Amino acid sequence: SAFYCCTNLTTAKFYGDAPTMGMIAFYGASSAFKINYLNGKSGFTNPWMGYPTEPFYTVTYGGNGNTGGKPPVDNNTYLQGVPVAVLGNTGALTKTGHTFSGWNTKADGSGIDYTVGDIFIMGAANVVLYANWQ
């Protein structure tokens, strides 16, 4: 009953697999209350414990063979359909003999190209953006 009758509570966000809990943990929450869970985690059904669920997604950046620096880290989570701003080369990625030229949805460069500040709409899967090297 940790959140029993918390009428202003509209969302609970879970990053791991569905926990075991009683049916009234969120009893009395807002009529708009829903459970958000990290895409790929198990145990969440719709509804889960009688509450509607919606997955959220992540964006990960990969160095794609970099020899120095680190890929940026996006600590945000995104619901499907929301805009996502592409990060820049904030970790100073380098690759010997190459120049960083942005990001691509495929490691071999055959996907969609993005540069810093570009916006894409989050789909129904986690996104990995790979460094593009020229």
Short mmCIF file of N, CA, C and O in Angstrom, two decimals:
data_model
loop_
_atom_site.label_atom_id
_atom_site.label_comp_id
_atom_site.label_asym_id
_atom_site.label_seq_id
_atom_site.Cartn_x
_atom_site.Cartn_y
_atom_site.Cartn_z
N SER A 1 0.82 -1.21 0.00
CA SER A 1 0.00 0.00 0.00
C SER A 1 0.86 1.27 0.00
O SER A 1 0.43 2.31 0.47
N ALA A 2 2.06 1.18 -0.51
CA ALA A 2 3.00 2.30 -0.44
C ALA A 2 2.44 3.59 -1.04
O ALA A 2 2.73 4.67 -0.55
N PHE A 3 1.65 3.47 -2.09
CA PHE A 3 1.13 4.66 -2.76
C PHE A 3 -0.40 4.71 -2.69
O PHE A 3 -1.05 5.34 -3.52
N TYR A 4 -0.94 4.05 -1.69
CA TYR A 4 -2.38 3.99 -1.50
C TYR A 4 -2.97 5.39 -1.41
O TYR A 4 -2.52 6.23 -0.65
N CYS A 5 -3.96 5.66 -2.26
CA CYS A 5 -4.70 6.92 -2.29
C CYS A 5 -3.83 8.15 -2.59
O CYS A 5 -4.13 9.25 -2.15
N CYS A 6 -2.74 7.96 -3.34
CA CYS A 6 -1.95 9.11 -3.82
C CYS A 6 -2.64 9.62 -5.08
O CYS A 6 -2.30 9.23 -6.20
N THR A 7 -3.62 10.48 -4.91
CA THR A 7 -4.48 10.89 -6.01
C THR A 7 -3.76 11.72 -7.07
O THR A 7 -4.26 11.86 -8.19
N ASN A 8 -2.61 12.29 -6.76
CA ASN A 8 -1.85 13.06 -7.74
C ASN A 8 -0.86 12.20 -8.51
O ASN A 8 -0.20 12.69 -9.43
N LEU A 9 -0.72 10.94 -8.15
CA LEU A 9 0.22 10.04 -8.81
C LEU A 9 -0.33 9.65 -10.18
O LEU A 9 -1.42 9.10 -10.29
N THR A 10 0.42 9.97 -11.24
CA THR A 10 -0.04 9.67 -12.60
C THR A 10 0.79 8.61 -13.29
O THR A 10 0.33 8.00 -14.25
N THR A 11 2.03 8.38 -12.83
CA THR A 11 2.91 7.43 -13.50
C THR A 11 3.85 6.77 -12.50
O THR A 11 4.37 7.44 -11.61
N ALA A 12 4.08 5.48 -12.69
CA ALA A 12 5.15 4.78 -11.98
C ALA A 12 6.05 4.20 -13.07
O ALA A 12 5.56 3.62 -14.05
N LYS A 13 7.35 4.37 -12.93
CA LYS A 13 8.31 3.96 -13.95
C LYS A 13 9.21 2.87 -13.38
O LYS A 13 9.84 3.06 -12.35
N PHE A 14 9.25 1.72 -14.07
CA PHE A 14 10.05 0.59 -13.64
C PHE A 14 11.16 0.33 -14.65
O PHE A 14 10.91 0.25 -15.86
N TYR A 15 12.40 0.18 -14.16
CA TYR A 15 13.55 -0.08 -15.03
C TYR A 15 13.92 -1.56 -15.08
O TYR A 15 14.67 -1.96 -15.96
N GLY A 16 13.41 -2.35 -14.16
CA GLY A 16 13.71 -3.78 -14.13
C GLY A 16 12.48 -4.60 -14.46
O GLY A 16 11.46 -4.08 -14.89
N ASP A 17 12.60 -5.91 -14.25
CA ASP A 17 11.46 -6.79 -14.46
C ASP A 17 10.36 -6.45 -13.46
O ASP A 17 10.60 -5.82 -12.43
N ALA A 18 9.16 -6.87 -13.77
CA ALA A 18 8.01 -6.55 -12.92
C ALA A 18 8.22 -7.08 -11.50
O ALA A 18 8.53 -8.25 -11.32
N PRO A 19 8.06 -6.20 -10.51
CA PRO A 19 8.21 -6.67 -9.12
C PRO A 19 6.96 -7.39 -8.65
O PRO A 19 5.89 -7.25 -9.22
N THR A 20 7.10 -8.14 -7.59
CA THR A 20 5.96 -8.77 -6.94
C THR A 20 5.41 -7.77 -5.93
O THR A 20 6.16 -7.24 -5.13
N MET A 21 4.13 -7.51 -6.03
CA MET A 21 3.52 -6.56 -5.10
C MET A 21 2.03 -6.81 -5.01
O MET A 21 1.46 -7.49 -5.85
N GLY A 22 1.43 -6.25 -4.00
CA GLY A 22 0.01 -6.42 -3.79
C GLY A 22 -0.83 -5.60 -4.77
O GLY A 22 -0.37 -4.62 -5.35
N MET A 23 -2.06 -6.02 -4.94
CA MET A 23 -2.97 -5.38 -5.89
C MET A 23 -3.32 -3.94 -5.52
O MET A 23 -3.74 -3.17 -6.36
N ILE A 24 -3.15 -3.55 -4.26
CA ILE A 24 -3.58 -2.20 -3.88
C ILE A 24 -2.40 -1.23 -3.72
O ILE A 24 -2.56 -0.15 -3.16
N ALA A 25 -1.24 -1.58 -4.24
CA ALA A 25 -0.07 -0.72 -4.08
C ALA A 25 -0.33 0.69 -4.60
O ALA A 25 0.13 1.67 -4.02
N PHE A 26 -1.09 0.82 -5.68
CA PHE A 26 -1.37 2.13 -6.26
C PHE A 26 -2.86 2.46 -6.20
O PHE A 26 -3.33 3.36 -6.89
N TYR A 27 -3.59 1.77 -5.37
CA TYR A 27 -5.04 1.99 -5.26
C TYR A 27 -5.33 3.45 -4.93
O TYR A 27 -4.72 4.05 -4.06
N GLY A 28 -6.25 4.03 -5.66
CA GLY A 28 -6.65 5.41 -5.41
C GLY A 28 -5.81 6.43 -6.16
O GLY A 28 -5.98 7.63 -5.97
N ALA A 29 -4.91 5.97 -7.01
CA ALA A 29 -4.11 6.90 -7.82
C ALA A 29 -5.03 7.61 -8.81
O ALA A 29 -6.19 7.25 -8.99
N SER A 30 -4.50 8.61 -9.48
CA SER A 30 -5.24 9.37 -10.48
C SER A 30 -5.89 8.43 -11.49
O SER A 30 -5.35 7.37 -11.81
N SER A 31 -7.02 8.83 -12.05
CA SER A 31 -7.67 8.01 -13.08
C SER A 31 -6.79 7.92 -14.34
O SER A 31 -6.97 7.03 -15.15
N ALA A 32 -5.83 8.82 -14.48
CA ALA A 32 -4.90 8.80 -15.61
C ALA A 32 -3.66 7.96 -15.32
O ALA A 32 -2.76 7.86 -16.15
N PHE A 33 -3.58 7.34 -14.14
CA PHE A 33 -2.39 6.59 -13.73
C PHE A 33 -2.06 5.47 -14.70
O PHE A 33 -2.94 4.76 -15.18
N LYS A 34 -0.76 5.32 -14.99
CA LYS A 34 -0.29 4.19 -15.79
C LYS A 34 1.11 3.79 -15.34
O LYS A 34 1.82 4.56 -14.70
N ILE A 35 1.47 2.60 -15.73
CA ILE A 35 2.79 2.03 -15.44
C ILE A 35 3.64 2.15 -16.70
O ILE A 35 3.24 1.69 -17.77
N ASN A 36 4.81 2.76 -16.59
CA ASN A 36 5.80 2.75 -17.67
C ASN A 36 6.89 1.77 -17.29
O ASN A 36 7.33 1.73 -16.14
N TYR A 37 7.34 0.99 -18.27
CA TYR A 37 8.39 0.00 -18.01
C TYR A 37 9.39 0.02 -19.16
O TYR A 37 9.06 0.36 -20.28
N LEU A 38 10.62 -0.34 -18.84
CA LEU A 38 11.69 -0.36 -19.82
C LEU A 38 11.45 -1.48 -20.83
O LEU A 38 11.28 -2.64 -20.46
N ASN A 39 11.44 -1.12 -22.11
CA ASN A 39 11.26 -2.09 -23.18
C ASN A 39 12.22 -3.26 -22.99
O ASN A 39 13.40 -3.07 -22.73
N GLY A 40 11.70 -4.45 -23.12
CA GLY A 40 12.52 -5.65 -23.01
C GLY A 40 12.50 -6.29 -21.63
O GLY A 40 12.98 -7.41 -21.48
N LYS A 41 11.97 -5.61 -20.64
CA LYS A 41 11.89 -6.21 -19.31
C LYS A 41 10.64 -7.07 -19.24
O LYS A 41 9.66 -6.84 -19.92
N SER A 42 10.69 -8.10 -18.43
CA SER A 42 9.61 -9.09 -18.43
C SER A 42 8.64 -8.91 -17.28
O SER A 42 8.92 -8.24 -16.29
N GLY A 43 7.49 -9.53 -17.46
CA GLY A 43 6.49 -9.60 -16.40
C GLY A 43 5.41 -8.55 -16.49
O GLY A 43 4.45 -8.59 -15.74
N PHE A 44 5.56 -7.57 -17.40
CA PHE A 44 4.55 -6.53 -17.53
C PHE A 44 3.57 -6.93 -18.62
O PHE A 44 3.94 -7.19 -19.75
N THR A 45 2.32 -6.98 -18.25
CA THR A 45 1.26 -7.25 -19.21
C THR A 45 0.40 -5.98 -19.27
O THR A 45 0.63 -5.05 -18.51
N ASN A 46 -0.55 -5.95 -20.15
CA ASN A 46 -1.44 -4.78 -20.20
C ASN A 46 -2.87 -5.27 -20.01
O ASN A 46 -3.40 -5.92 -20.89
N PRO A 47 -3.52 -5.00 -18.90
CA PRO A 47 -2.99 -4.23 -17.78
C PRO A 47 -2.13 -5.11 -16.87
O PRO A 47 -2.25 -6.33 -16.87
N TRP A 48 -1.28 -4.46 -16.10
CA TRP A 48 -0.46 -5.13 -15.10
C TRP A 48 -0.96 -4.71 -13.73
O TRP A 48 -1.09 -3.52 -13.45
N MET A 49 -1.29 -5.66 -12.92
CA MET A 49 -1.84 -5.40 -11.59
C MET A 49 -3.10 -4.53 -11.68
O MET A 49 -3.41 -3.76 -10.78
N GLY A 50 -3.78 -4.59 -12.84
CA GLY A 50 -5.00 -3.81 -13.02
C GLY A 50 -4.77 -2.40 -13.53
O GLY A 50 -5.72 -1.64 -13.69
N TYR A 51 -3.51 -2.04 -13.79
CA TYR A 51 -3.20 -0.68 -14.25
C TYR A 51 -2.69 -0.74 -15.69
O TYR A 51 -1.96 -1.66 -16.07
N PRO A 52 -3.03 0.25 -16.52
CA PRO A 52 -2.54 0.25 -17.90
C PRO A 52 -1.02 0.41 -17.94
O PRO A 52 -0.44 1.05 -17.07
N THR A 53 -0.41 -0.18 -18.95
CA THR A 53 1.05 -0.13 -19.09
C THR A 53 1.46 0.48 -20.42
O THR A 53 0.69 0.44 -21.39
N GLU A 54 2.65 1.04 -20.45
CA GLU A 54 3.22 1.58 -21.68
C GLU A 54 4.74 1.47 -21.56
O GLU A 54 5.32 1.95 -20.59
N PRO A 55 5.39 0.84 -22.56
CA PRO A 55 6.85 0.72 -22.49
C PRO A 55 7.54 2.04 -22.82
O PRO A 55 6.99 2.89 -23.53
N PHE A 56 8.75 2.21 -22.28
CA PHE A 56 9.58 3.33 -22.70
C PHE A 56 10.87 2.77 -23.27
O PHE A 56 11.21 1.61 -23.05
N TYR A 57 11.58 3.59 -24.02
CA TYR A 57 12.71 3.13 -24.83
C TYR A 57 13.94 3.98 -24.56
O TYR A 57 13.84 5.07 -24.00
N THR A 58 15.10 3.47 -24.98
CA THR A 58 16.36 4.15 -24.77
C THR A 58 17.07 4.41 -26.09
O THR A 58 16.79 3.75 -27.10
N VAL A 59 17.99 5.37 -26.07
CA VAL A 59 18.87 5.63 -27.20
C VAL A 59 20.30 5.42 -26.70
O VAL A 59 20.71 6.01 -25.70
N THR A 60 21.04 4.57 -27.41
CA THR A 60 22.42 4.26 -27.07
C THR A 60 23.31 4.66 -28.24
O THR A 60 22.93 4.46 -29.40
N TYR A 61 24.47 5.19 -27.93
CA TYR A 61 25.43 5.59 -28.96
C TYR A 61 26.62 4.64 -28.93
O TYR A 61 27.13 4.32 -27.85
N GLY A 62 27.05 4.20 -30.10
CA GLY A 62 28.18 3.29 -30.20
C GLY A 62 29.34 3.92 -30.95
O GLY A 62 29.15 4.64 -31.93
N GLY A 63 30.57 3.63 -30.51
CA GLY A 63 31.77 4.20 -31.11
C GLY A 63 32.11 3.62 -32.47
O GLY A 63 32.86 4.23 -33.23
N ASN A 64 31.60 2.43 -32.77
CA ASN A 64 31.77 1.84 -34.10
C ASN A 64 33.24 1.78 -34.53
O ASN A 64 33.61 2.24 -35.59
N GLY A 65 34.06 1.19 -33.67
CA GLY A 65 35.48 1.02 -33.99
C GLY A 65 36.36 2.18 -33.58
O GLY A 65 37.51 2.27 -34.01
N ASN A 66 35.84 3.07 -32.74
CA ASN A 66 36.65 4.22 -32.32
C ASN A 66 37.93 3.77 -31.62
O ASN A 66 37.98 2.70 -31.02
N THR A 67 38.98 4.59 -31.73
CA THR A 67 40.25 4.29 -31.08
C THR A 67 40.52 5.23 -29.91
O THR A 67 41.52 5.09 -29.22
N GLY A 68 39.65 6.21 -29.69
CA GLY A 68 39.78 7.13 -28.57
C GLY A 68 38.44 7.75 -28.24
O GLY A 68 37.49 7.68 -29.02
N GLY A 69 38.38 8.37 -27.07
CA GLY A 69 37.14 9.01 -26.63
C GLY A 69 36.08 8.00 -26.23
O GLY A 69 36.33 6.79 -26.21
N LYS A 70 34.92 8.52 -25.92
CA LYS A 70 33.80 7.67 -25.50
C LYS A 70 32.53 8.15 -26.18
O LYS A 70 32.34 9.34 -26.37
N PRO A 71 31.64 7.22 -26.51
CA PRO A 71 30.35 7.63 -27.07
C PRO A 71 29.55 8.43 -26.04
O PRO A 71 29.69 8.21 -24.84
N PRO A 72 28.71 9.35 -26.50
CA PRO A 72 27.86 10.07 -25.54
C PRO A 72 26.88 9.11 -24.86
O PRO A 72 26.60 8.03 -25.39
N VAL A 73 26.41 9.53 -23.73
CA VAL A 73 25.43 8.74 -22.98
C VAL A 73 24.15 9.55 -22.87
O VAL A 73 24.16 10.68 -22.40
N ASP A 74 23.07 8.97 -23.33
CA ASP A 74 21.74 9.59 -23.21
C ASP A 74 21.03 8.89 -22.07
O ASP A 74 20.62 7.73 -22.20
N ASN A 75 20.90 9.56 -20.95
CA ASN A 75 20.26 8.98 -19.77
C ASN A 75 18.75 9.11 -19.77
O ASN A 75 18.10 8.69 -18.82
N ASN A 76 18.20 9.71 -20.83
CA ASN A 76 16.76 9.88 -20.91
C ASN A 76 16.08 8.58 -21.36
O ASN A 76 16.72 7.70 -21.94
N THR A 77 14.82 8.50 -21.08
CA THR A 77 13.99 7.43 -21.61
C THR A 77 12.86 8.09 -22.39
O THR A 77 12.47 9.22 -22.09
N TYR A 78 12.33 7.37 -23.39
CA TYR A 78 11.39 7.98 -24.31
C TYR A 78 10.19 7.07 -24.54
O TYR A 78 10.36 5.86 -24.75
N LEU A 79 9.02 7.65 -24.55
CA LEU A 79 7.81 6.92 -24.94
C LEU A 79 7.72 6.93 -26.46
O LEU A 79 8.25 7.83 -27.13
N GLN A 80 7.06 5.93 -27.01
CA GLN A 80 6.87 5.87 -28.46
C GLN A 80 6.15 7.13 -28.94
O GLN A 80 5.22 7.62 -28.31
N GLY A 81 6.63 7.68 -30.07
CA GLY A 81 5.99 8.82 -30.69
C GLY A 81 6.52 10.18 -30.25
O GLY A 81 6.09 11.20 -30.77
N VAL A 82 7.45 10.21 -29.30
CA VAL A 82 7.98 11.50 -28.86
C VAL A 82 9.25 11.85 -29.64
O VAL A 82 9.98 10.97 -30.09
N PRO A 83 9.54 13.15 -29.82
CA PRO A 83 10.75 13.54 -30.53
C PRO A 83 11.99 13.33 -29.68
O PRO A 83 11.97 13.53 -28.46
N VAL A 84 13.08 12.93 -30.34
CA VAL A 84 14.37 12.70 -29.70
C VAL A 84 15.41 13.54 -30.43
O VAL A 84 15.51 13.47 -31.66
N ALA A 85 16.18 14.34 -29.69
CA ALA A 85 17.25 15.13 -30.28
C ALA A 85 18.54 14.31 -30.26
O ALA A 85 18.93 13.76 -29.23
N VAL A 86 19.21 14.24 -31.40
CA VAL A 86 20.46 13.49 -31.54
C VAL A 86 21.59 14.27 -30.87
O VAL A 86 21.75 15.48 -31.09
N LEU A 87 22.37 13.57 -30.07
CA LEU A 87 23.49 14.18 -29.37
C LEU A 87 24.69 14.35 -30.31
O LEU A 87 24.81 13.67 -31.32
N GLY A 88 25.59 15.22 -29.92
CA GLY A 88 26.83 15.41 -30.66
C GLY A 88 27.92 14.48 -30.16
O GLY A 88 27.69 13.61 -29.33
N ASN A 89 29.10 14.68 -30.63
CA ASN A 89 30.26 13.87 -30.25
C ASN A 89 30.84 14.42 -28.94
O ASN A 89 31.97 14.87 -28.88
N THR A 90 30.04 14.37 -27.89
CA THR A 90 30.41 14.97 -26.62
C THR A 90 31.52 14.24 -25.90
O THR A 90 32.15 14.80 -25.01
N GLY A 91 31.77 12.99 -26.26
CA GLY A 91 32.84 12.20 -25.63
C GLY A 91 34.13 12.24 -26.43
O GLY A 91 35.05 11.46 -26.16
N ALA A 92 34.21 13.14 -27.42
CA ALA A 92 35.42 13.32 -28.23
C ALA A 92 35.90 12.01 -28.87
O ALA A 92 37.08 11.67 -28.82
N LEU A 93 34.96 11.28 -29.49
CA LEU A 93 35.33 10.05 -30.19
C LEU A 93 36.34 10.34 -31.29
O LEU A 93 36.22 11.34 -32.00
N THR A 94 37.30 9.45 -31.43
CA THR A 94 38.24 9.52 -32.54
C THR A 94 38.44 8.12 -33.09
O THR A 94 38.19 7.12 -32.40
N LYS A 95 38.88 8.07 -34.32
CA LYS A 95 39.26 6.80 -34.94
C LYS A 95 40.45 7.12 -35.84
O LYS A 95 40.36 7.99 -36.73
N THR A 96 41.56 6.46 -35.60
CA THR A 96 42.79 6.74 -36.32
C THR A 96 42.54 6.71 -37.83
O THR A 96 41.98 5.76 -38.36
N GLY A 97 42.95 7.80 -38.49
CA GLY A 97 42.83 7.90 -39.94
C GLY A 97 41.45 8.25 -40.44
O GLY A 97 41.20 8.21 -41.64
N HIS A 98 40.51 8.59 -39.54
CA HIS A 98 39.14 8.88 -39.92
C HIS A 98 38.67 10.18 -39.28
O HIS A 98 39.22 10.65 -38.31
N THR A 99 37.60 10.73 -39.83
CA THR A 99 36.95 11.91 -39.29
C THR A 99 35.51 11.56 -38.93
O THR A 99 34.80 10.94 -39.72
N PHE A 100 35.12 11.95 -37.72
CA PHE A 100 33.74 11.72 -37.28
C PHE A 100 32.80 12.57 -38.12
O PHE A 100 33.03 13.76 -38.31
N SER A 101 31.72 11.95 -38.63
CA SER A 101 30.79 12.70 -39.48
C SER A 101 29.33 12.57 -39.06
O SER A 101 28.44 12.87 -39.83
N GLY A 102 29.08 12.11 -37.85
CA GLY A 102 27.71 12.00 -37.37
C GLY A 102 27.39 10.58 -36.93
O GLY A 102 28.27 9.81 -36.56
N TRP A 103 26.11 10.25 -37.02
CA TRP A 103 25.60 8.97 -36.52
C TRP A 103 24.78 8.28 -37.60
O TRP A 103 24.23 8.93 -38.48
N ASN A 104 24.68 6.96 -37.50
CA ASN A 104 23.87 6.19 -38.43
C ASN A 104 23.18 5.09 -37.65
O ASN A 104 23.70 4.60 -36.65
N THR A 105 22.03 4.67 -38.14
CA THR A 105 21.26 3.63 -37.46
C THR A 105 21.82 2.23 -37.70
O THR A 105 21.39 1.27 -37.07
N LYS A 106 22.81 2.12 -38.59
CA LYS A 106 23.46 0.82 -38.84
C LYS A 106 24.97 1.00 -38.78
O LYS A 106 25.51 1.98 -39.27
N ALA A 107 25.64 0.02 -38.20
CA ALA A 107 27.09 0.10 -38.03
C ALA A 107 27.83 0.21 -39.36
O ALA A 107 28.88 0.85 -39.44
N ASP A 108 27.28 -0.37 -40.42
CA ASP A 108 27.96 -0.32 -41.73
C ASP A 108 27.64 0.96 -42.50
O ASP A 108 28.08 1.13 -43.64
N GLY A 109 26.87 1.88 -41.90
CA GLY A 109 26.57 3.15 -42.53
C GLY A 109 25.44 3.12 -43.54
O GLY A 109 25.16 4.12 -44.19
N SER A 110 24.76 1.99 -43.68
CA SER A 110 23.72 1.85 -44.69
C SER A 110 22.33 2.27 -44.19
O SER A 110 21.35 2.19 -44.93
N GLY A 111 22.25 2.74 -42.94
CA GLY A 111 20.96 3.14 -42.38
C GLY A 111 20.70 4.62 -42.57
O GLY A 111 21.15 5.25 -43.53
N ILE A 112 20.01 5.21 -41.62
CA ILE A 112 19.66 6.63 -41.66
C ILE A 112 20.76 7.44 -40.98
O ILE A 112 21.17 7.13 -39.86
N ASP A 113 21.24 8.48 -41.67
CA ASP A 113 22.26 9.37 -41.12
C ASP A 113 21.63 10.46 -40.26
O ASP A 113 20.57 10.99 -40.60
N TYR A 114 22.32 10.81 -39.16
CA TYR A 114 21.91 11.91 -38.30
C TYR A 114 23.13 12.73 -37.93
O TYR A 114 24.23 12.19 -37.79
N THR A 115 22.93 14.03 -37.73
CA THR A 115 23.96 14.89 -37.18
C THR A 115 23.43 15.51 -35.90
O THR A 115 22.23 15.44 -35.61
N VAL A 116 24.31 16.14 -35.14
CA VAL A 116 23.92 16.73 -33.87
C VAL A 116 22.72 17.66 -34.05
O VAL A 116 22.65 18.44 -34.99
N GLY A 117 21.76 17.50 -33.16
CA GLY A 117 20.56 18.33 -33.17
C GLY A 117 19.44 17.83 -34.04
O GLY A 117 18.32 18.33 -33.94
N ASP A 118 19.72 16.87 -34.92
CA ASP A 118 18.63 16.29 -35.71
C ASP A 118 17.59 15.71 -34.76
O ASP A 118 17.90 15.29 -33.65
N ILE A 119 16.36 15.66 -35.23
CA ILE A 119 15.26 15.11 -34.43
C ILE A 119 14.69 13.89 -35.15
O ILE A 119 14.48 13.92 -36.36
N PHE A 120 14.47 12.82 -34.40
CA PHE A 120 13.72 11.69 -34.93
C PHE A 120 12.62 11.35 -33.95
O PHE A 120 12.67 11.74 -32.78
N ILE A 121 11.62 10.65 -34.42
CA ILE A 121 10.50 10.24 -33.58
C ILE A 121 10.75 8.82 -33.07
O ILE A 121 11.02 7.91 -33.87
N MET A 122 10.68 8.66 -31.77
CA MET A 122 10.93 7.35 -31.17
C MET A 122 9.89 6.35 -31.64
O MET A 122 8.69 6.62 -31.60
N GLY A 123 10.38 5.22 -32.10
CA GLY A 123 9.52 4.14 -32.52
C GLY A 123 9.24 3.18 -31.36
O GLY A 123 9.36 3.55 -30.19
N ALA A 124 8.94 1.95 -31.71
CA ALA A 124 8.58 0.94 -30.71
C ALA A 124 9.73 -0.01 -30.43
O ALA A 124 9.55 -1.21 -30.29
N ALA A 125 10.95 0.53 -30.37
CA ALA A 125 12.13 -0.28 -30.06
C ALA A 125 13.23 0.65 -29.55
O ALA A 125 13.26 1.84 -29.87
N ASN A 126 14.15 0.09 -28.75
CA ASN A 126 15.32 0.85 -28.35
C ASN A 126 16.12 1.18 -29.60
O ASN A 126 16.11 0.44 -30.58
N VAL A 127 16.83 2.30 -29.59
CA VAL A 127 17.60 2.77 -30.75
C VAL A 127 19.08 2.76 -30.42
O VAL A 127 19.48 3.20 -29.34
N VAL A 128 19.90 2.26 -31.36
CA VAL A 128 21.34 2.38 -31.27
C VAL A 128 21.80 3.22 -32.45
O VAL A 128 21.43 2.94 -33.59
N LEU A 129 22.58 4.26 -32.16
CA LEU A 129 23.17 5.09 -33.20
C LEU A 129 24.68 4.86 -33.18
O LEU A 129 25.31 4.94 -32.13
N TYR A 130 25.22 4.55 -34.35
CA TYR A 130 26.64 4.22 -34.48
C TYR A 130 27.40 5.40 -35.08
O TYR A 130 26.90 6.08 -35.99
N ALA A 131 28.61 5.64 -34.59
CA ALA A 131 29.44 6.69 -35.13
C ALA A 131 29.68 6.42 -36.63
O ALA A 131 29.92 5.29 -37.04
N ASN A 132 29.58 7.49 -37.40
CA ASN A 132 29.90 7.44 -38.84
C ASN A 132 31.32 7.95 -39.00
O ASN A 132 31.66 9.01 -38.49
N TRP A 133 32.14 7.21 -39.71
CA TRP A 133 33.53 7.60 -39.93
C TRP A 133 33.79 7.76 -41.41
O TRP A 133 33.41 6.94 -42.21
N GLN A 134 34.46 8.87 -41.75
CA GLN A 134 34.84 9.14 -43.16
C GLN A 134 36.34 8.96 -43.29
O GLN A 134 37.08 9.29 -42.39
#
